Amino acid sequence: TVSVLLSVRRGFRDVEFGRGCMFSSSVRFNLPQDRALAGEFSQRDYCRSLGASFVARSESDDCSIIEPGSGFLQYFDEVSKRINAIIDKIYPAEVAGIVKALATGDKSQISPETGLIFSLSGTAHVLSVSGLHVGIFAFCLFAMLSGLRNRIVKFVVFVGLMFAFVAITGWQPSALRAGFMALVFLYLRTAERRAIGLNVICFSLAVIILASPQLIFNAGFQMSALSILGIAAFYGSVGKFVDAISGGRSQSLQFFRSSFALTASASIAVAPVTAYYFGYYSIVSVAANLLVVPAISLA
């Protein structure tokens, strides 16, 4: 089996591809190309992250659907489309694009100007379904399931709903990492075992990489893994640094201390990867995230 990254240019006839569908088409193949100049997009690195061996181009007029998608992948795809349709009815176009990115991972409606603003401020991660969104969803699930006394039933329901959320949002690598971590953490709680943060992180990353080794080359997965490792490694030290500057652990400064330590720890670990892929690093990212992350969480 060979995986191919196929780009289909829209012609006179529009063809809608669903997850898991079978289709035929005449295509032009070539090997993935590396970046020619610094800062350019590396097609080879992107294909490597997807596990694709070739890239291909085709026209929608040359494509014919042999068999539409079926099974649970198609079902979750339809659910995602229905959610997006409801969002389009409720919000204006620009706001709807951001809400879709937060709820279903669909960033197609976000304008280039908005995307650039988020990128330059170091807050682009809030527009992709990531650990932040999975954490909010997991918190809501914990709250809703708190009335269930049977731990086994609570765990099974949590696993099912978390699986559905990750599937609806398109199996984003960062969401997959965060979702699996949440499952491991809840399993340990259910089994009445002590959950040590660094152990949970390393075990989750090891299992995911063994199941899908090409994720090592995925930029989103790399930044997601480094951010959570950075929090585990630097959160305590950054918190103590803030305490030393503020003169103690004042109750009124606890929220600021926690937010700053969390954001700064993740930013320290992700900075090298961000600079490598995008050619810059936002020096205002920590301050911007202190404002944007709570606002997005409330939204």
XYZ file of N, CA, C and O in Angstrom, residues 13-104:
368
model
N -16.924 20.756 -12.972
C -17.754 19.840 -12.193
C -17.162 19.672 -10.800
O -15.976 19.406 -10.646
N -18.017 19.888 -9.796
C -17.545 19.785 -8.419
C -17.784 18.369 -7.904
O -18.845 17.790 -8.122
N -16.786 17.799 -7.223
C -16.883 16.460 -6.655
C -16.641 16.554 -5.161
O -15.656 17.161 -4.717
N -17.537 15.980 -4.370
C -17.398 16.017 -2.923
C -16.833 14.688 -2.425
O -17.440 13.633 -2.592
N -15.652 14.767 -1.832
C -14.985 13.580 -1.307
C -15.311 13.434 0.176
O -15.123 14.365 0.952
N -15.795 12.268 0.554
C -16.043 11.969 1.962
C -14.964 11.058 2.499
O -14.237 10.403 1.746
N -14.840 11.007 3.810
C -13.839 10.128 4.408
C -14.150 8.674 4.062
O -15.267 8.209 4.208
N -13.116 7.980 3.605
C -13.268 6.559 3.301
C -13.876 6.256 1.945
O -14.142 5.099 1.645
N -14.093 7.280 1.102
C -14.693 7.020 -0.208
C -13.663 6.438 -1.170
O -12.457 6.602 -0.986
N -14.144 5.757 -2.206
C -13.294 5.228 -3.278
C -13.597 6.001 -4.554
O -14.757 6.241 -4.881
N -12.540 6.411 -5.253
C -12.741 7.170 -6.484
C -11.634 6.831 -7.476
O -10.589 6.281 -7.119
N -11.894 7.149 -8.727
C -10.884 6.949 -9.779
C -10.588 8.289 -10.432
O -11.465 9.162 -10.516
N -9.344 8.443 -10.880
C -8.946 9.697 -11.513
C -7.600 9.514 -12.195
O -6.775 8.693 -11.766
N -7.386 10.265 -13.246
C -6.061 10.328 -13.859
C -5.280 11.421 -13.136
O -5.791 12.526 -12.925
N -4.055 11.107 -12.715
C -3.279 12.038 -11.908
C -1.858 12.159 -12.459
O -1.401 11.317 -13.244
N -1.175 13.208 -12.026
C 0.241 13.410 -12.343
C 1.035 13.269 -11.050
O 0.836 14.011 -10.090
N 1.938 12.290 -11.038
C 2.721 11.978 -9.847
C 4.072 12.684 -9.881
O 4.643 12.931 -10.952
N 4.595 12.961 -8.706
C 6.004 13.333 -8.570
C 6.433 13.124 -7.120
O 5.595 12.995 -6.214
N 7.714 13.063 -6.904
C 8.246 12.896 -5.556
C 8.138 14.210 -4.786
O 8.225 15.287 -5.385
N 7.943 14.152 -3.479
C 7.873 15.383 -2.678
C 9.177 16.172 -2.792
O 10.267 15.607 -2.744
N 9.044 17.485 -2.921
C 10.205 18.354 -3.092
C 10.582 19.016 -1.771
O 9.716 19.392 -0.975
N 11.892 19.148 -1.554
C 12.365 19.841 -0.372
C 12.373 21.340 -0.651
O 12.291 21.780 -1.797
N 12.477 22.152 0.409
C 12.520 23.606 0.239
C 13.780 24.008 -0.498
O 14.878 23.478 -0.259
N 13.638 24.941 -1.440
C 14.784 25.418 -2.207
C 15.501 26.543 -1.475
O 16.723 26.672 -1.560
N 14.746 27.380 -0.756
C 15.314 28.495 -0.025
C 14.858 28.438 1.424
O 13.825 27.838 1.751
N 15.616 29.070 2.301
C 15.250 29.113 3.720
C 13.911 29.818 3.885
O 13.654 30.860 3.277
N 13.055 29.247 4.695
C 11.751 29.847 4.941
C 10.652 29.360 4.028
O 9.472 29.632 4.275
N 11.001 28.632 2.967
C 9.992 28.105 2.059
C 9.332 26.857 2.643
O 9.870 26.207 3.533
N 8.164 26.543 2.108
C 7.430 25.361 2.545
C 8.145 24.100 2.053
O 8.521 24.003 0.884
N 8.345 23.138 2.968
C 8.994 21.875 2.617
C 7.923 20.820 2.363
O 7.314 20.300 3.297
N 7.713 20.530 1.097
C 6.734 19.512 0.731
C 7.160 18.138 1.233
O 6.323 17.322 1.653
N 8.451 17.889 1.238
C 8.964 16.591 1.678
C 8.697 16.363 3.159
O 8.247 15.286 3.559
N 8.943 17.391 4.002
C 8.690 17.248 5.435
C 7.210 17.054 5.715
O 6.826 16.275 6.587
N 6.365 17.764 4.970
C 4.923 17.647 5.184
C 4.434 16.247 4.814
O 3.650 15.640 5.554
N 4.900 15.742 3.684
C 4.499 14.396 3.269
C 5.034 13.344 4.230
O 4.356 12.345 4.511
N 6.226 13.564 4.751
C 6.798 12.622 5.714
C 5.946 12.566 6.971
O 5.724 11.501 7.556
N 5.411 13.732 7.401
C 4.564 13.761 8.600
C 3.248 13.045 8.374
O 2.633 12.554 9.326
N 2.794 12.975 7.115
C 1.547 12.287 6.801
C 1.756 10.834 6.402
O 0.780 10.097 6.219
N 2.998 10.434 6.227
C 3.282 9.079 5.770
C 3.040 8.897 4.292
O 2.820 7.774 3.819
N 3.070 9.986 3.518
C 2.818 9.927 2.071
C 4.132 9.798 1.314
O 5.106 10.502 1.605
N 4.152 8.897 0.327
C 5.370 8.664 -0.449
C 5.429 9.518 -1.711
O 6.513 9.778 -2.237
N 4.272 9.935 -2.229
C 4.213 10.718 -3.462
C 3.218 11.857 -3.296
O 2.347 11.825 -2.424
N 3.360 12.859 -4.163
C 2.340 13.901 -4.289
C 1.770 13.800 -5.699
O 2.451 13.367 -6.632
N 0.525 14.183 -5.840
C -0.142 14.064 -7.137
C -1.127 15.205 -7.309
O -1.622 15.779 -6.329
N -1.433 15.526 -8.561
C -2.384 16.577 -8.889
C -3.426 16.026 -9.850
O -3.124 15.167 -10.687
N -4.627 16.548 -9.712
C -5.711 16.103 -10.567
C -6.733 17.216 -10.718
O -6.673 18.231 -10.008
N -7.666 17.034 -11.647
C -8.780 17.959 -11.856
C -10.057 17.288 -11.385
O -10.234 16.078 -11.530
N -10.967 18.091 -10.818
C -12.230 17.524 -10.363
C -13.030 16.933 -11.530
O -13.801 15.987 -11.346
N -12.833 17.474 -12.738
C -13.544 16.944 -13.913
C -13.100 15.529 -14.251
O -13.833 14.783 -14.920
N -11.886 15.142 -13.799
C -11.360 13.807 -14.107
C -11.672 12.790 -12.998
O -11.293 11.621 -13.125
N -12.323 13.228 -11.921
C -12.581 12.351 -10.776
C -13.994 11.771 -10.833
O -14.953 12.478 -11.164
N -14.102 10.503 -10.519
C -15.398 9.829 -10.452
C -15.477 9.050 -9.143
O -14.576 8.267 -8.831
N -16.539 9.273 -8.390
C -16.745 8.558 -7.136
C -17.255 7.154 -7.445
O -18.308 6.979 -8.060
N -16.486 6.138 -7.032
C -16.885 4.744 -7.239
C -17.777 4.271 -6.095
O -18.797 3.620 -6.310
N -17.370 4.613 -4.882
C -18.133 4.194 -3.708
C -18.011 5.263 -2.641
O -16.902 5.650 -2.277
N -19.158 5.815 -2.186
C -19.088 6.854 -1.150
C -18.563 6.293 0.156
O -18.580 5.084 0.388
N -18.082 7.162 0.987
C -17.552 6.736 2.274
C -18.617 6.094 3.140
O -19.810 6.396 3.039
N -18.203 5.207 3.994
C -19.127 4.524 4.886
C -18.413 4.225 6.197
O -17.203 4.403 6.325
N -19.158 3.758 7.163
C -18.575 3.407 8.447
C -18.530 4.579 9.392
O -19.077 5.658 9.132
N -17.836 4.400 10.518
C -17.860 5.419 11.559
C -17.105 6.683 11.154
O -17.429 7.784 11.602
N -16.080 6.568 10.281
C -15.373 7.758 9.823
C -16.308 8.684 9.062
O -16.313 9.905 9.261
N -17.113 8.113 8.167
C -18.069 8.897 7.416
C -19.129 9.491 8.340
O -19.577 10.625 8.154
N -19.528 8.730 9.341
C -20.543 9.213 10.287
C -20.039 10.454 11.020
O -20.757 11.469 11.107
N -18.824 10.398 11.529
C -18.284 11.540 12.247
C -18.040 12.723 11.303
O -18.131 13.881 11.717
N -17.727 12.443 10.056
C -17.576 13.500 9.067
C -18.901 14.224 8.867
O -18.947 15.461 8.770
N -19.986 13.468 8.802
C -21.315 14.072 8.647
C -21.691 14.889 9.881
O -22.293 15.963 9.763
N -21.360 14.391 11.060
C -21.641 15.136 12.295
C -20.898 16.465 12.285
O -21.458 17.518 12.632
N -19.636 16.438 11.862
C -18.839 17.661 11.789
C -19.458 18.660 10.816
O -19.532 19.868 11.096
N -19.936 18.175 9.677
C -20.564 19.075 8.694
C -21.845 19.686 9.245
O -22.142 20.862 9.000
N -22.617 18.902 9.987
C -23.855 19.429 10.573
C -23.563 20.500 11.623
O -24.267 21.513 11.710
N -22.526 20.262 12.426
C -22.139 21.267 13.416
C -21.719 22.554 12.726
O -22.113 23.662 13.128
N -20.931 22.440 11.657
C -20.492 23.624 10.918
C -21.667 24.356 10.290
O -21.680 25.599 10.216
N -22.665 23.608 9.822
C -23.852 24.238 9.228
C -24.625 25.045 10.268
O -25.117 26.144 9.987
N -24.720 24.514 11.491
C -25.391 25.237 12.572
C -24.613 26.504 12.927
O -25.191 27.573 13.157
N -23.278 26.393 12.967
C -22.436 27.549 13.274
C -22.628 28.645 12.229
O -22.697 29.838 12.551
N -22.731 28.259 10.943
C -22.939 29.242 9.868
C -24.248 30.000 10.038
O -24.351 31.179 9.667
N -25.267 29.332 10.587
C -26.569 29.981 10.773
C -26.554 30.962 11.952
O -27.291 31.944 11.958
N -25.718 30.684 12.941
C -25.736 31.478 14.167
C -24.816 32.697 14.086
O -25.181 33.786 14.539
N -23.628 32.536 13.482
C -22.611 33.581 13.539
C -22.363 34.221 12.173
O -22.566 33.584 11.133
N -21.897 35.481 12.159
C -21.438 36.088 10.905
C -20.195 35.376 10.381
O -19.535 34.645 11.130
N -19.872 35.608 9.115
C -18.852 34.811 8.418
C -17.511 34.780 9.135
O -16.948 33.701 9.361
N -16.967 35.950 9.525
C -15.637 35.986 10.125
C -15.621 35.297 11.483
O -14.700 34.541 11.805
N -16.662 35.527 12.280
C -16.745 34.886 13.595
C -16.982 33.385 13.435
O -16.418 32.567 14.164
N -17.797 33.005 12.448
C -18.090 31.586 12.221
C -16.823 30.808 11.905
O -16.672 29.654 12.324
N -15.895 31.421 11.169
C -14.642 30.751 10.843
C -13.841 30.406 12.086
O -13.279 29.313 12.194
N -13.785 31.333 13.048
C -13.052 31.087 14.284
C -13.760 30.038 15.131
O -13.125 29.143 15.708
N -15.095 30.116 15.203
C -15.851 29.147 16.005
C -15.702 27.742 15.429
O -15.563 26.759 16.162
N -15.713 27.627 14.098
C -15.513 26.310 13.470
C -14.139 25.745 13.819
O -13.991 24.550 14.085
N -13.121 26.609 13.796
C -11.769 26.151 14.130
C -11.718 25.635 15.562
O -11.057 24.634 15.847
N -12.421 26.299 16.469
C -12.411 25.894 17.870
C -13.218 24.623 18.105
O -12.847 23.777 18.923
N -14.348 24.487 17.376
C -15.281 23.392 17.665
C -15.004 22.134 16.866
O -15.097 21.024 17.393
N -14.671 22.278 15.585
C -14.523 21.101 14.725
C -13.166 21.010 14.032
O -12.919 20.058 13.296
